[in-house]
Short mmCIF file of C-alpha atoms in Angstrom, two decimals:
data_model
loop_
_atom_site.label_atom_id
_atom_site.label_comp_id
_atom_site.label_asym_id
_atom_site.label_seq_id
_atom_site.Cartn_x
_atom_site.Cartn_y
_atom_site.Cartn_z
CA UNK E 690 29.42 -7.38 1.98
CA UNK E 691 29.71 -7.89 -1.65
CA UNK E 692 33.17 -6.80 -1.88
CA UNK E 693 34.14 -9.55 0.76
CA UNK E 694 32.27 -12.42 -1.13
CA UNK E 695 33.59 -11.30 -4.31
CA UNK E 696 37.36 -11.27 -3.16
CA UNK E 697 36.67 -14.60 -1.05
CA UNK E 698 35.17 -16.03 -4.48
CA UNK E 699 38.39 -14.38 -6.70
CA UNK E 700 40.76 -15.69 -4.45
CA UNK E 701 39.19 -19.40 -4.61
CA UNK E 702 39.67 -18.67 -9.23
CA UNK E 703 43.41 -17.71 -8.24
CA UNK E 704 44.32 -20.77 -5.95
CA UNK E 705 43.49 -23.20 -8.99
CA UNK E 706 45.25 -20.70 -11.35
CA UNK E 707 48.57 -20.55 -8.66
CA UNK E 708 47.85 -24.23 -8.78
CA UNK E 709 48.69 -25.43 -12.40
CA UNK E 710 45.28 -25.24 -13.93
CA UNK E 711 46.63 -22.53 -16.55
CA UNK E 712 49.21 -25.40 -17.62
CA UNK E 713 46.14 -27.66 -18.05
CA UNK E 714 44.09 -25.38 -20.05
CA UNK E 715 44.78 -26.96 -23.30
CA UNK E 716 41.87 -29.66 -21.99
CA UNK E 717 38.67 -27.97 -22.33
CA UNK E 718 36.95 -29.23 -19.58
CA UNK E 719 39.39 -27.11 -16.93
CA UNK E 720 38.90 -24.43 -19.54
CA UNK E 721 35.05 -24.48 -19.37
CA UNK E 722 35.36 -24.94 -15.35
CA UNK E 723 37.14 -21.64 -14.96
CA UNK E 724 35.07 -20.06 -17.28
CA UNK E 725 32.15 -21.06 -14.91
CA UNK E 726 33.90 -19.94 -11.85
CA UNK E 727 34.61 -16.32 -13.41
CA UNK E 728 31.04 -15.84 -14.71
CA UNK E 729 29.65 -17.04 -11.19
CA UNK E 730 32.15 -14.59 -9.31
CA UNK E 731 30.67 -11.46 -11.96
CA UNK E 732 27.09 -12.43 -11.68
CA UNK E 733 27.18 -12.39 -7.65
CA UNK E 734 29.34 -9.31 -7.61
CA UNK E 735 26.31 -7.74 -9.68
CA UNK E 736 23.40 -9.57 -7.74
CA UNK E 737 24.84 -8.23 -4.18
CA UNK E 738 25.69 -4.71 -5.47
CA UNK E 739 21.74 -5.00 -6.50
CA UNK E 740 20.42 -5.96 -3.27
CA UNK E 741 22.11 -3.52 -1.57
CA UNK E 742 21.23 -1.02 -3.56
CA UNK E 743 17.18 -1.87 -3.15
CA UNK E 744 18.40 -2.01 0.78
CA UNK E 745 19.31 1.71 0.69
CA UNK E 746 16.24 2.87 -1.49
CA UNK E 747 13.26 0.93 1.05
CA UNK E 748 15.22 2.48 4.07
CA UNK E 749 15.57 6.48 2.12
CA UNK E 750 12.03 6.46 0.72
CA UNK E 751 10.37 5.00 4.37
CA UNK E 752 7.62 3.11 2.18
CA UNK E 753 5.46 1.74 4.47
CA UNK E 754 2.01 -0.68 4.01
CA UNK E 755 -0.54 -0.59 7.36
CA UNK E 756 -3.74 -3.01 7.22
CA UNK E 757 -6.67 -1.97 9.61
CA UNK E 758 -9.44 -4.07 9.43
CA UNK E 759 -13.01 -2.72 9.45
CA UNK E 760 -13.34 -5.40 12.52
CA UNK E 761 -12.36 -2.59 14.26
CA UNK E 762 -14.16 0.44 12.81
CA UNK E 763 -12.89 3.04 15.51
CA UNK E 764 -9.06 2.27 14.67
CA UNK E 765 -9.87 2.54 10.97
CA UNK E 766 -11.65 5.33 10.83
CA UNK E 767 -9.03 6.81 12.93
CA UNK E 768 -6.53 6.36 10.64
CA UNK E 769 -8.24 7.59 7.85
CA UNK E 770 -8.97 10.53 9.45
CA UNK E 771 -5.14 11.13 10.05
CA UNK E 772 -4.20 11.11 6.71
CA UNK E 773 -6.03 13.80 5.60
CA UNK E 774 -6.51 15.76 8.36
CA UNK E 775 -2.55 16.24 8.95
CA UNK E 776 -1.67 16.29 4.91
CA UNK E 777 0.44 19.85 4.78
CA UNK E 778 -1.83 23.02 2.52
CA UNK E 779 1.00 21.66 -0.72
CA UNK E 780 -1.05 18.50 -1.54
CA UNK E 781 -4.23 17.59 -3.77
CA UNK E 782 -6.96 15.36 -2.72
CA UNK E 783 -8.27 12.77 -5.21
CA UNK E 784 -10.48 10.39 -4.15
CA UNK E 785 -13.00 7.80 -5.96
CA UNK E 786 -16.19 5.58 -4.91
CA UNK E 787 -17.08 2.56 -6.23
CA UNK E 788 -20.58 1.80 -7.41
CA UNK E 789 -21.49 0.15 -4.31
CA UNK E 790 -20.24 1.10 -1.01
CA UNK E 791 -21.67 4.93 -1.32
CA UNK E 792 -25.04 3.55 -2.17
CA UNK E 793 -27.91 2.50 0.67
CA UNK E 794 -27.96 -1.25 -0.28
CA UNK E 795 -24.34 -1.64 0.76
CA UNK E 796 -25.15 0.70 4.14
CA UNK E 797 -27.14 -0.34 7.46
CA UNK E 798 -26.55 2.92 9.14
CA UNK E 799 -24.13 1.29 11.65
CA UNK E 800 -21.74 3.28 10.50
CA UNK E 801 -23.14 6.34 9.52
CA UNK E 802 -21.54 8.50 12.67
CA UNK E 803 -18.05 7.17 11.41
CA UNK E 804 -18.81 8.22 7.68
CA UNK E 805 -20.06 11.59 8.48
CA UNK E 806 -16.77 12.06 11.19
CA UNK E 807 -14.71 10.72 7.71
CA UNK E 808 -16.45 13.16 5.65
CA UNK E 809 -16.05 15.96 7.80
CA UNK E 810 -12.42 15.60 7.69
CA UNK E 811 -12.11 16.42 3.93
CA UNK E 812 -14.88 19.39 4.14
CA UNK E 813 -12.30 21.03 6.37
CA UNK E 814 -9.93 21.27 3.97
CA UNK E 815 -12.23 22.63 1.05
CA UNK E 816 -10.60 25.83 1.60
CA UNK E 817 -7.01 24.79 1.48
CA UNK E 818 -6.19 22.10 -0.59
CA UNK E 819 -7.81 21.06 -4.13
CA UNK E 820 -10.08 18.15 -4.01
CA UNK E 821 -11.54 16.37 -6.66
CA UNK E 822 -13.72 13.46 -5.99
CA UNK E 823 -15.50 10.59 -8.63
CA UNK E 824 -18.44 8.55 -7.89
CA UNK E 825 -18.85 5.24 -9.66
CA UNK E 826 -22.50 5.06 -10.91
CA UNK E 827 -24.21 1.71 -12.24
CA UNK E 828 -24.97 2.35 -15.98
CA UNK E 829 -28.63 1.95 -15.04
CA UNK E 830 -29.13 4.58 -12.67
CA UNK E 831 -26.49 6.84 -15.06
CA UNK E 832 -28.78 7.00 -17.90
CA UNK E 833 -31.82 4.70 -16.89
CA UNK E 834 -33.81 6.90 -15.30
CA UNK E 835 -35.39 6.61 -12.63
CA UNK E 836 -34.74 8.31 -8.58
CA UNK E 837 -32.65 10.96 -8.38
CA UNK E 838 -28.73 10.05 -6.95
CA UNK E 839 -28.57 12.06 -3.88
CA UNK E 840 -31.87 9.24 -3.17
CA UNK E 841 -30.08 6.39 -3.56
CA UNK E 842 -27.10 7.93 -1.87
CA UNK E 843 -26.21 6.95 2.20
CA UNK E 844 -27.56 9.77 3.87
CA UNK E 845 -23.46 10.20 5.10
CA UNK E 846 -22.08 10.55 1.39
CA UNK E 847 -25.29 12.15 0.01
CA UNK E 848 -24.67 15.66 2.51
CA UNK E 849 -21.05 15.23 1.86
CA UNK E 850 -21.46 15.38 -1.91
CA UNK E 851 -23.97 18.34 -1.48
CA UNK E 852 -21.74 20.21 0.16
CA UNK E 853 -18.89 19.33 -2.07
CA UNK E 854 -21.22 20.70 -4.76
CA UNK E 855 -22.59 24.15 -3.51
CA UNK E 856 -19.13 24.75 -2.28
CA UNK E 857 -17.95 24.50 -5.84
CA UNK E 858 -19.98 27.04 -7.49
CA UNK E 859 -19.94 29.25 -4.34
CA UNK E 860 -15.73 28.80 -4.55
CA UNK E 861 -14.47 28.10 -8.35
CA UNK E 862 -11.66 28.67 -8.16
CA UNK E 863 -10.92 26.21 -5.00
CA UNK E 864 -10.91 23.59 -7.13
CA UNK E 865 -13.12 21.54 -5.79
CA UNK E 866 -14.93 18.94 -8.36
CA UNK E 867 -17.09 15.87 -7.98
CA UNK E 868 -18.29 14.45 -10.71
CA UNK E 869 -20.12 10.70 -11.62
CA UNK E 870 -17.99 8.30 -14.01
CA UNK E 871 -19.51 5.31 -15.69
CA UNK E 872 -18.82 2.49 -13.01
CA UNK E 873 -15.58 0.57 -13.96
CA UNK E 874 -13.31 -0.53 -10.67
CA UNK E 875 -14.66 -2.29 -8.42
CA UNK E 876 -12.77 -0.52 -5.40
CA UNK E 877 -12.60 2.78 -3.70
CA UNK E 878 -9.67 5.00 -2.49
CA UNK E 879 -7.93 7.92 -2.14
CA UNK E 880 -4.91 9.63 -2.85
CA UNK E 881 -2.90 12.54 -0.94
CA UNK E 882 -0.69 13.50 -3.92
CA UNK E 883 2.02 16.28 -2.81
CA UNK E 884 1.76 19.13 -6.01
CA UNK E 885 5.23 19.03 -6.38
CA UNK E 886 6.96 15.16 -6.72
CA UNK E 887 4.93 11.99 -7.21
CA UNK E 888 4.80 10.69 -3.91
CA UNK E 889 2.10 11.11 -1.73
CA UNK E 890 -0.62 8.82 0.56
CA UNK E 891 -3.20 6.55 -0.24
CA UNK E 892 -5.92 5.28 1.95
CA UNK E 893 -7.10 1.88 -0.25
CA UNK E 894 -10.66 0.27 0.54
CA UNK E 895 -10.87 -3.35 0.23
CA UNK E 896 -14.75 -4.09 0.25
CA UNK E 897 -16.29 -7.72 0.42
CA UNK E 898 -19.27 -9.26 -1.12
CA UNK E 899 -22.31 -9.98 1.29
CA UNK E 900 -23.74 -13.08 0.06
CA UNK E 901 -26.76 -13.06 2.70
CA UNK E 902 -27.76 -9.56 1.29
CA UNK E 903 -31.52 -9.11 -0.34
CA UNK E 904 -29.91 -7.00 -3.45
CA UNK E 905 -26.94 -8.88 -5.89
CA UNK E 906 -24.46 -5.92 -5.45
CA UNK E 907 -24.66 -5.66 -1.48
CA UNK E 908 -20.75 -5.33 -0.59
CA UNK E 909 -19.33 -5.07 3.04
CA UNK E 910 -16.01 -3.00 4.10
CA UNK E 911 -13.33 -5.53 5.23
CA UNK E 912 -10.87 -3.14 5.78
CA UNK E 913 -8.44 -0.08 4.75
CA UNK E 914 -4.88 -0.10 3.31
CA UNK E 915 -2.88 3.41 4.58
CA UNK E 916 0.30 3.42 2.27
CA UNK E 917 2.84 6.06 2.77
CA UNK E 918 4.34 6.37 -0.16
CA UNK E 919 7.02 9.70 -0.28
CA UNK E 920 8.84 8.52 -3.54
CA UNK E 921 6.36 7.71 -5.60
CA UNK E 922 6.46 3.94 -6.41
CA UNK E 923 2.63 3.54 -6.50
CA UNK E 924 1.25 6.75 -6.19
CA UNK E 925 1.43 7.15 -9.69
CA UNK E 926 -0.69 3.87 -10.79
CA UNK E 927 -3.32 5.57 -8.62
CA UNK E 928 -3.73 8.55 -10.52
CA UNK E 929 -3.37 7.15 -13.64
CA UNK E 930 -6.50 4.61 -12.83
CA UNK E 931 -8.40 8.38 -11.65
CA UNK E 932 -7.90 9.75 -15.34
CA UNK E 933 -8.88 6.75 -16.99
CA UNK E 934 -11.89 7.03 -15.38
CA UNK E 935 -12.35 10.93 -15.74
CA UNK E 936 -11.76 10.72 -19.10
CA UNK E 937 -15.79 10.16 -19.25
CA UNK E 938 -16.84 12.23 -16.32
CA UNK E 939 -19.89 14.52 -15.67
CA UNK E 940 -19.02 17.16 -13.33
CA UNK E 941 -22.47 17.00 -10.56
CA UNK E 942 -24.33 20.10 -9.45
CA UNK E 943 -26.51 20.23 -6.71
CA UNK E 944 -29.49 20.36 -9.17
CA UNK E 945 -27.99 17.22 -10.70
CA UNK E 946 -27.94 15.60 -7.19
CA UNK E 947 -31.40 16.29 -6.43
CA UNK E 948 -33.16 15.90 -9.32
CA UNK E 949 -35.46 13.42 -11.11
CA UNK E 950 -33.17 10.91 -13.17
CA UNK E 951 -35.16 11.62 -17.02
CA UNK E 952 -37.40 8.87 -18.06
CA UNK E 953 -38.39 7.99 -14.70
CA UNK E 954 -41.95 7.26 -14.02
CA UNK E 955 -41.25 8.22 -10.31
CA UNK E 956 -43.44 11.60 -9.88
#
C-alpha cells in the first residue's frame, strides 16, 4: 500500500520534471513547488510505513479491551472469575482495594454471594501462584482509632482477608501478602502479571458515587474493564501504581484484623 502511493506520488514529481520544469528552475517559485512535492512524497512514504507497522503490532500482540457493566452482575462476575481462575501456575496475582468499595457503607449485601464466589476464586490459587493484595484504608480508621478493620470490613472481603492472613503465616513461603496502604487511588483492580515478560491481565473496577447514600464516601460498582494485555503496553503502569502505593505498606495479621484500632474508646 505505501509502496503504490509512493510510486503513484514519484511518478506525478517526474511528469513535471519530463515536462520542462527543470528548465524553469531558475524561478523560485517552480523551485519551491517541487521542493513541496518531494517533501510531501517522503513524509507519506514514512506516515504509511508507520501505520502499517502499528497494523501488524495490534493484530501480533491480540490486545483486547471488554466492558461488562455491573447492570448485569452475573456476566461480570463471570468474567472475573475467568481470569483468574484459568491464569496458567507461571503468573503473580496483584490486586488492590480502594478505600471504599471493601468497606460496609459502600455494601448492601446484594451482592455478597457474588463477592464471596469472586473471592473464592483467588483462595484456590493460594497454593499455586503468589498473591499479594493492598487494601486502601481512610487515614482515620489507619491511625484514628477506633473499631477494629475486619469490623468495618463487608463480611465477603473481611473472611477473604482472614484467610489470606492465616494462610500466610501457616505458608511463608507461598508468598502470599496483604497488607493496608494509606488510601491514595480512588479505584480498585487487579493484575495477572506472567513472571516472565510484562504482559499479563487486568480486571479494572470503575466504581460510581451514590449521591442518595446516608455516609459522604458511599460508592456504587458501575462496572469491570477485562484487558488482555500479552505484550505489555499497560500492564506495566499497573504495577508501577501497586509499588507506589506499597512503598508505605503494613503487612496485616490476623491479630491486626481483629483487633481494637489503639485509642479507641470502643470497649
Amino acid at each position: 500500500m505505501a509502496g503504490g502511493v509512493a510510486g503513484t506520488l514519484a511518478g506525478v514529481a517526474a511528469k513535471l520534471l519530463w515536462d520542462g520544469v527543470v528548465d524553469k528552475l531558475a524561478d523560485s517559485s517552480i523551485l519551491v513547488s517541487l521542493l513541496l512535492i518531494i517533501a510531501v512524497i517522503a513524509m507519506t512514504v514514512v506516515v504509511l510505513n508507520a501505520s502499517g507497522k502499528v497494523d501488524r503490532l495490534i493484530e501480533r500482540a491480540s490486545f483486547s479491551i471488554d466492558y461488562y457493566p455491573a447492570d448485569d452482575a452475573d456476566e461480570l462476575y463471570r468474567r472475573s472469575r475467568e481470569v483468574i481462575a484459568r491464569s496458567d501456575a507461571d503468573v503473580d496475582i496483584y490486586a488492590v482495594n480502594s478505600y471504599i468499595e471493601v468497606f460496609k457503607e459502600s455494601n448492601t449485601g446484594s451482592d455478597e454471594r457474588q463477592q464471596r464466589n469472586y473471592l473464592e476464586s483467588f483462595a484456590r490459587r493460594f497454593d499455586s501462584v503468589g498473591y499479594h493484595r493492598l487494601i486502601q484504608v481512610k487515614n482515620g480508621q489507619l491511625k484514628g482509632g477506633g473499631p477494629a478493620l475486619a469490623d468495618l470490613l463487608a463480611p465477603a472481603y473481611r473472611d477473604h482477608y482472614l484467610a489470606m492472613a492465616r494462610f500466610a503465616k501457616a505458608n511463608p513461603e507461598k508468598g502470599v501478602k496483604i497488607e493496608e496502604v494509606p488510601a491514595k487511588l480512588p479505584t480498585s483492580f487487579v493484575v495477572v502479571k506472567n513472571r516472565h515478560g510484562s504482559g499479563g491481565q487486568i480486571i479494572w473496577q470503575m466504581n460510581k458515587h451514590d449521591p442518595n447514600a446516608n455516609a459522604p464516601d458511599v460508592e456504587q460498582i458501575m462496572g469491570v474493564f477485562i484487558i488482555i494485555d500479552p505484550d505489555g503496553l499497560l500492564v506495566p503502569r499497573f504495577m508501577q501504581w501497586f509499588s507506589e502505593l506499597d512503598r508505605n505498606s503494613r503487612e496485616l495479621t490476623e491479630q491486626l484484623l481483629l483487633e481494637q484500632q489503639p485509642g479507641s474508646d470502643q470497649p
